mmCIF file of C-alpha atoms and ligand atoms in Angstrom:
data_model
loop_
_atom_site.group_PDB
_atom_site.id
_atom_site.type_symbol
_atom_site.label_atom_id
_atom_site.label_comp_id
_atom_site.label_asym_id
_atom_site.label_seq_id
_atom_site.Cartn_x
_atom_site.Cartn_y
_atom_site.Cartn_z
ATOM 1 C CA MET F 1 34.189 4.178 4.975
ATOM 2 C CA ALA F 2 31.920 7.138 5.547
ATOM 3 C CA TRP F 3 28.326 6.836 4.391
ATOM 4 C CA TYR F 4 26.006 9.597 3.311
ATOM 5 C CA PRO F 5 22.200 9.472 3.691
ATOM 6 C CA ILE F 6 20.007 9.875 0.604
ATOM 7 C CA GLY F 7 16.511 9.375 2.035
ATOM 8 C CA GLU F 8 14.286 6.576 3.278
ATOM 9 C CA SER F 9 13.182 3.641 1.180
ATOM 10 C CA SER F 10 9.471 2.823 0.904
ATOM 11 C CA TYR F 11 10.201 -0.477 -0.857
ATOM 12 C CA GLY F 12 9.221 -3.861 0.543
ATOM 13 C CA ASP F 13 11.085 -4.913 3.686
ATOM 14 C CA LEU F 14 13.318 -1.821 3.430
ATOM 15 C CA ARG F 15 10.374 0.510 4.068
ATOM 16 C CA GLY F 16 11.330 3.225 6.508
ATOM 17 C CA GLN F 17 15.052 2.443 6.364
ATOM 18 C CA MET F 18 17.458 5.264 5.511
ATOM 19 C CA GLN F 19 19.588 4.490 2.431
ATOM 20 C CA TYR F 20 23.224 5.468 2.017
ATOM 21 C CA VAL F 21 25.878 5.975 -0.640
ATOM 22 C CA ASN F 22 29.649 6.129 -0.240
ATOM 23 C CA SER F 23 30.237 9.700 -1.360
ATOM 24 C CA GLU F 24 28.898 13.079 -0.278
ATOM 25 C CA ARG F 25 28.916 14.272 -3.876
ATOM 26 C CA ILE F 26 26.793 11.335 -5.059
ATOM 27 C CA ALA F 27 24.383 11.985 -2.201
ATOM 28 C CA GLN F 28 24.094 15.661 -3.168
ATOM 29 C CA GLN F 29 23.567 14.826 -6.835
ATOM 30 C CA TRP F 30 20.925 12.225 -5.960
ATOM 31 C CA LEU F 31 19.097 14.700 -3.727
ATOM 32 C CA SER F 32 19.298 17.276 -6.520
ATOM 33 C CA LEU F 33 17.772 14.693 -8.877
ATOM 34 C CA VAL F 34 15.005 14.171 -6.298
ATOM 35 C CA ARG F 35 14.326 17.916 -6.352
ATOM 36 C CA ASP F 36 14.351 18.001 -10.149
ATOM 37 C CA PHE F 37 11.945 15.056 -10.318
ATOM 38 C CA TRP F 38 9.614 16.682 -7.811
ATOM 39 C CA ALA F 39 9.558 19.924 -9.817
ATOM 40 C CA ARG F 40 8.933 17.987 -13.030
ATOM 41 C CA PHE F 41 6.354 15.392 -11.889
ATOM 42 C CA GLY F 42 5.170 16.366 -8.412
ATOM 43 C CA TYR F 43 6.208 12.963 -7.093
ATOM 44 C CA ARG F 44 8.892 12.023 -4.630
ATOM 45 C CA LEU F 45 11.713 10.052 -6.231
ATOM 46 C CA SER F 46 13.029 7.757 -3.495
ATOM 47 C CA PRO F 47 15.806 5.176 -3.218
ATOM 48 C CA ASN F 48 14.318 1.695 -3.140
ATOM 49 C CA GLU F 49 17.772 0.522 -2.172
ATOM 50 C CA ALA F 50 21.318 1.854 -2.264
ATOM 51 C CA ARG F 51 24.090 0.341 -0.145
ATOM 52 C CA ARG F 52 23.417 -3.334 0.512
ATOM 53 C CA SER F 53 25.004 -5.032 3.479
ATOM 54 C CA ARG F 54 26.840 -8.309 2.962
ATOM 55 C CA SER F 55 24.476 -10.175 5.275
ATOM 56 C CA ARG F 56 21.521 -8.948 3.229
ATOM 57 C CA GLN F 57 23.198 -10.023 -0.017
ATOM 58 C CA SER F 58 23.620 -13.533 1.373
ATOM 59 C CA LEU F 59 20.035 -13.569 2.597
ATOM 60 C CA LEU F 60 18.652 -12.452 -0.772
ATOM 61 C CA TYR F 61 20.845 -14.897 -2.674
ATOM 62 C CA ASN F 62 19.826 -17.821 -0.483
ATOM 63 C CA ALA F 63 16.183 -16.920 -0.994
ATOM 64 C CA TYR F 64 16.812 -16.844 -4.736
ATOM 65 C CA LEU F 65 18.405 -20.333 -4.647
ATOM 66 C CA ARG F 66 15.505 -21.620 -2.595
ATOM 67 C CA ASN F 67 12.628 -20.057 -4.533
ATOM 68 C CA GLY F 68 14.087 -19.232 -7.928
ATOM 69 C CA TYR F 69 13.022 -15.622 -7.499
ATOM 70 C CA PRO F 70 13.488 -12.744 -7.101
ATOM 71 C CA LYS F 71 16.767 -12.735 -8.967
ATOM 72 C CA ALA F 72 19.718 -11.762 -6.751
ATOM 73 C CA ALA F 73 23.384 -11.255 -7.486
ATOM 74 C CA TYR F 74 25.940 -13.780 -6.239
ATOM 75 C CA PRO F 75 26.982 -12.530 -2.779
ATOM 76 C CA PHE F 76 29.401 -9.609 -2.750
ATOM 77 C CA THR F 77 29.325 -9.157 -6.532
ATOM 78 C CA SER F 78 26.320 -6.857 -6.385
ATOM 79 C CA ARG F 79 26.840 -3.318 -7.605
ATOM 80 C CA HIS F 80 25.197 -2.366 -4.293
ATOM 81 C CA ASP F 81 27.925 -4.129 -2.286
ATOM 82 C CA GLU F 82 28.794 -2.170 0.845
ATOM 83 C CA VAL F 83 32.513 -2.933 0.584
ATOM 84 C CA LEU F 84 33.404 -2.775 -3.097
ATOM 85 C CA HIS F 85 30.960 -0.181 -4.456
ATOM 86 C CA GLY F 86 28.360 1.830 -2.601
ATOM 87 C CA ASN F 87 27.526 4.164 -5.501
ATOM 88 C CA ALA F 88 24.476 2.303 -6.865
ATOM 89 C CA ILE F 89 20.888 3.426 -6.334
ATOM 90 C CA ASP F 90 17.616 1.772 -7.379
ATOM 91 C CA MET F 91 15.004 4.405 -8.147
ATOM 92 C CA GLY F 92 11.430 4.216 -6.981
ATOM 93 C CA VAL F 93 8.585 6.621 -6.236
ATOM 94 C CA THR F 94 6.967 7.215 -2.866
ATOM 95 C CA ASP F 95 3.455 8.590 -3.313
ATOM 96 C CA ALA F 96 1.659 11.088 -1.065
ATOM 97 C CA ALA F 97 0.286 8.265 1.085
ATOM 98 C CA GLY F 98 3.802 6.848 1.591
ATOM 99 C CA ARG F 99 3.281 3.892 -0.730
ATOM 100 C CA ASN F 100 5.982 2.704 -3.107
ATOM 101 C CA ARG F 101 5.434 2.403 -6.821
ATOM 102 C CA ALA F 102 7.593 1.938 -9.892
ATOM 103 C CA LEU F 103 8.298 4.895 -12.099
ATOM 104 C CA THR F 104 6.171 5.115 -15.230
ATOM 105 C CA ALA F 105 7.931 4.635 -18.567
ATOM 106 C CA ALA F 106 7.953 8.418 -19.108
ATOM 107 C CA GLU F 107 9.326 9.026 -15.604
ATOM 108 C CA PHE F 108 12.058 6.414 -16.088
ATOM 109 C CA ALA F 109 13.113 7.897 -19.423
ATOM 110 C CA TRP F 110 13.290 11.379 -17.919
ATOM 111 C CA ALA F 111 15.050 10.313 -14.699
ATOM 112 C CA GLN F 112 17.654 8.181 -16.501
ATOM 113 C CA GLN F 113 18.529 11.070 -18.752
ATOM 114 C CA ARG F 114 18.540 13.620 -15.968
ATOM 115 C CA ALA F 115 20.639 11.326 -13.725
ATOM 116 C CA GLU F 116 23.281 11.174 -16.463
ATOM 117 C CA LEU F 117 23.483 14.982 -16.407
ATOM 118 C CA ARG F 118 24.226 14.664 -12.702
ATOM 119 C CA GLY F 119 27.172 12.304 -12.988
ATOM 120 C CA PHE F 120 25.233 9.031 -12.755
ATOM 121 C CA THR F 121 25.161 6.348 -15.408
ATOM 122 C CA TRP F 122 22.082 4.291 -15.998
ATOM 123 C CA THR F 123 24.085 1.047 -15.990
ATOM 124 C CA GLY F 124 20.874 -0.935 -15.535
ATOM 125 C CA ARG F 125 20.412 -0.586 -19.308
ATOM 126 C CA ASN F 126 22.948 -3.396 -19.601
ATOM 127 C CA PHE F 127 21.004 -5.844 -17.414
ATOM 128 C CA GLY F 128 17.390 -4.989 -17.838
ATOM 129 C CA GLU F 129 16.940 -2.726 -14.797
ATOM 130 C CA PRO F 130 15.426 0.662 -15.685
ATOM 131 C CA TRP F 131 15.759 1.715 -12.015
ATOM 132 C CA HIS F 132 19.480 1.052 -11.452
ATOM 133 C CA ILE F 133 21.906 3.992 -11.677
ATOM 134 C CA GLU F 134 25.499 4.434 -10.438
ATOM 135 C CA GLY F 135 26.921 7.736 -9.276
ATOM 136 C CA ALA F 136 30.225 9.464 -10.035
ATOM 137 C CA THR F 137 30.665 7.498 -13.233
ATOM 138 C CA ARG F 138 30.707 10.390 -15.737
ATOM 139 C CA ALA F 139 31.197 14.140 -15.953
ATOM 140 C CA GLU F 140 28.510 16.318 -14.359
ATOM 141 C CA HIS F 141 26.606 18.794 -16.499
ATOM 142 C CA PHE F 142 24.932 20.370 -13.469
ATOM 143 C CA PRO F 143 26.434 20.877 -10.013
ATOM 144 C CA PRO F 144 24.289 19.797 -7.063
ATOM 145 C CA TYR F 145 21.995 22.395 -5.515
ATOM 146 C CA PRO F 146 23.994 24.187 -2.781
ATOM 147 C CA GLY F 147 23.200 23.079 0.767
ATOM 148 C CA ILE F 148 20.826 20.307 -0.311
ATOM 149 C CA THR F 149 20.106 17.673 2.335
ATOM 150 C CA VAL F 150 17.620 14.827 2.857
ATOM 151 C CA SER F 151 15.331 17.127 4.816
ATOM 152 C CA ASN F 152 15.192 20.022 2.335
ATOM 153 C CA ALA F 153 15.502 18.081 -0.927
ATOM 154 C CA LEU F 154 11.931 18.689 -2.023
ATOM 155 C CA GLY F 155 12.227 22.425 -1.396
ATOM 156 C CA ILE F 156 9.001 24.344 -1.857
ATOM 157 C CA SER F 157 6.200 22.050 -2.844
ATOM 158 C CA PRO F 158 4.956 22.695 -6.418
ATOM 159 C CA VAL F 159 1.688 20.970 -5.634
ATOM 160 C CA PRO F 160 -0.436 21.388 -2.514
ATOM 161 C CA ALA F 161 -0.026 18.521 -0.089
ATOM 162 C CA PRO F 162 -3.188 16.399 -0.076
ATOM 163 C CA GLU F 163 -5.415 16.431 2.991
ATOM 164 C CA PRO F 164 -4.527 13.481 5.185
ATOM 165 C CA LYS F 165 -7.264 10.892 4.951
ATOM 166 C CA PRO F 166 -8.990 10.066 8.184
ATOM 167 C CA LYS F 167 -8.200 6.562 9.285
ATOM 168 C CA PRO F 168 -11.148 4.247 8.836
ATOM 169 C CA THR F 169 -12.614 3.203 12.148
ATOM 170 C CA PRO F 170 -11.929 -0.492 12.570
ATOM 171 C CA LYS F 171 -15.049 -2.571 12.644
ATOM 172 C CA PRO F 172 -15.743 -4.160 15.995
ATOM 173 C CA ALA F 173 -14.672 -7.753 15.797
ATOM 174 C CA THR F 174 -17.726 -8.920 17.699
ATOM 175 C CA THR F 175 -19.787 -9.143 14.530
ATOM 176 C CA THR F 176 -19.207 -10.877 11.258
ATOM 177 C CA PRO F 177 -21.254 -8.932 8.756
ATOM 178 C CA VAL F 178 -22.760 -10.822 5.853
ATOM 179 C CA GLY F 179 -20.299 -10.734 3.011
ATOM 180 C CA ASP F 180 -17.155 -10.961 5.111
ATOM 181 C CA ILE F 181 -14.718 -13.654 4.223
ATOM 182 C CA VAL F 182 -15.030 -16.270 6.912
ATOM 183 C CA ASN F 183 -13.887 -19.784 7.470
ATOM 184 C CA THR F 184 -16.562 -22.194 8.536
ATOM 185 C CA PHE F 185 -16.119 -25.520 10.194
ATOM 186 C CA ILE F 186 -17.850 -28.050 12.359
ATOM 187 C CA VAL F 187 -16.476 -29.297 15.592
ATOM 188 C CA ARG F 188 -17.651 -32.139 17.745
ATOM 189 C CA LEU F 189 -18.073 -31.270 21.394
ATOM 190 C CA GLY F 190 -18.903 -34.571 23.023
ATOM 191 C CA SER F 191 -21.736 -35.999 20.939
ATOM 192 C CA LYS F 192 -22.759 -32.567 19.734
ATOM 193 C CA LYS F 193 -21.714 -31.128 16.407
ATOM 194 C CA VAL F 194 -21.296 -27.378 16.616
ATOM 195 C CA PRO F 195 -20.776 -25.074 13.651
ATOM 196 C CA PHE F 196 -18.430 -22.103 14.007
ATOM 197 C CA LEU F 197 -17.531 -19.126 11.951
ATOM 198 C CA VAL F 198 -13.950 -17.846 12.154
ATOM 199 C CA ASN F 199 -12.889 -14.486 10.847
ATOM 200 C CA PRO F 200 -9.402 -15.213 9.439
ATOM 201 C CA GLU F 201 -8.315 -11.624 9.938
ATOM 202 C CA THR F 202 -9.125 -11.349 13.586
ATOM 203 C CA MET F 203 -9.062 -15.097 14.314
ATOM 204 C CA ARG F 204 -12.167 -14.522 16.352
ATOM 205 C CA CYS F 205 -14.484 -17.439 16.464
ATOM 206 C CA MET F 206 -18.256 -17.486 16.925
ATOM 207 C CA GLN F 207 -20.728 -20.267 17.243
ATOM 208 C CA LEU F 208 -23.542 -20.259 14.717
ATOM 209 C CA ASN F 209 -27.170 -20.642 15.483
ATOM 210 C CA GLU F 210 -29.491 -22.598 13.245
ATOM 211 C CA THR F 211 -30.473 -19.603 11.125
ATOM 212 C CA GLN F 212 -26.882 -18.885 10.368
ATOM 213 C CA THR F 213 -26.167 -22.530 9.743
ATOM 214 C CA SER F 214 -28.814 -22.374 7.035
ATOM 215 C CA PHE F 215 -27.141 -19.309 5.630
ATOM 216 C CA TRP F 216 -23.836 -21.109 5.654
ATOM 217 C CA LYS F 217 -25.281 -24.162 3.959
ATOM 218 C CA ALA F 218 -26.962 -21.975 1.386
ATOM 219 C CA ARG F 219 -23.504 -20.826 0.375
ATOM 220 C CA GLY F 220 -22.667 -24.415 -0.486
ATOM 221 C CA LEU F 221 -19.691 -24.588 1.818
ATOM 222 C CA GLN F 222 -18.396 -28.017 2.708
ATOM 223 C CA GLU F 223 -18.717 -29.326 6.182
ATOM 224 C CA GLN F 224 -15.285 -30.128 7.546
ATOM 225 C CA ARG F 225 -15.706 -32.976 9.979
ATOM 226 C CA ASP F 226 -13.361 -32.636 12.896
ATOM 227 C CA GLY F 227 -11.490 -30.077 10.882
ATOM 228 C CA GLN F 228 -10.476 -28.272 14.001
ATOM 229 C CA SER F 229 -9.900 -29.841 17.345
ATOM 230 C CA PRO F 230 -11.724 -28.491 20.401
ATOM 231 C CA ALA F 231 -8.293 -27.669 21.791
ATOM 232 C CA ILE F 232 -7.641 -25.259 18.953
ATOM 233 C CA VAL F 233 -11.160 -23.896 19.097
ATOM 234 C CA SER F 234 -10.914 -23.305 22.811
ATOM 235 C CA SER F 235 -7.879 -21.121 22.165
ATOM 236 C CA PHE F 236 -10.053 -18.813 20.097
ATOM 237 C CA GLU F 237 -11.866 -16.063 21.810
ATOM 238 C CA ARG F 238 -15.566 -16.721 21.716
ATOM 239 C CA VAL F 239 -17.522 -13.552 21.238
ATOM 240 C CA SER F 240 -21.064 -12.574 21.845
ATOM 241 C CA GLY F 241 -23.171 -10.102 19.933
ATOM 242 C CA LYS F 242 -24.836 -10.110 16.574
ATOM 243 C CA GLY F 243 -24.431 -13.480 14.971
ATOM 244 C CA ALA F 244 -23.414 -15.364 18.088
ATOM 245 C CA ALA F 245 -25.410 -18.311 19.331
HETATM 246 ZN ZN1 LIG P 1 20.334 -1.987 -8.436
#
């Protein structure tokens, strides 16, 4: 079966993965819907998921059995099944920063209606999924835009692209500023009890001096006797600088 690209997902573990449907016409109508949505709302409609591989269906279903959520169709019965269907698309929005969000109620209402003018049916209405549409399931009221592809779908931008935000400079990990979330614990080194601070983000570890121990105690944190073995502690990088003993 030939597969036709409809744009990248920004959703969960599918982020950055191109999505596909099983017909060129459905792809063109989806991309036309993306262009319509952009012109109407100034946001990029994107496929959270379209074709779903059989291995992924099994994976999702096993996770559902294990955890009770998120709900997943019995393997190979999904409307996204890569063998039996391939015409289903779950709609999402990718914002200017590349983050995924759900459509608003107004956006869903508009997109569902518009999709049905482009040969899709919002079949999700039957199972509580406002995002789920299936292509080539009804007559088209509009043809797709001629020559539309994934790369030109948005056409001319109706809103100026926002300035890219400068990336925040990462803080040097050699200090643990007051107010950071830190784990504290006491280790015994020989007969000596030594308090440490560990930054859970960087897993960097620093020994506390007495002033900082007072600060730590003032926060009412519990001493964890032998909470960490010296072997584990020694695998941490000990850093010097502000706050180090
Ligand atoms: Zn779906």
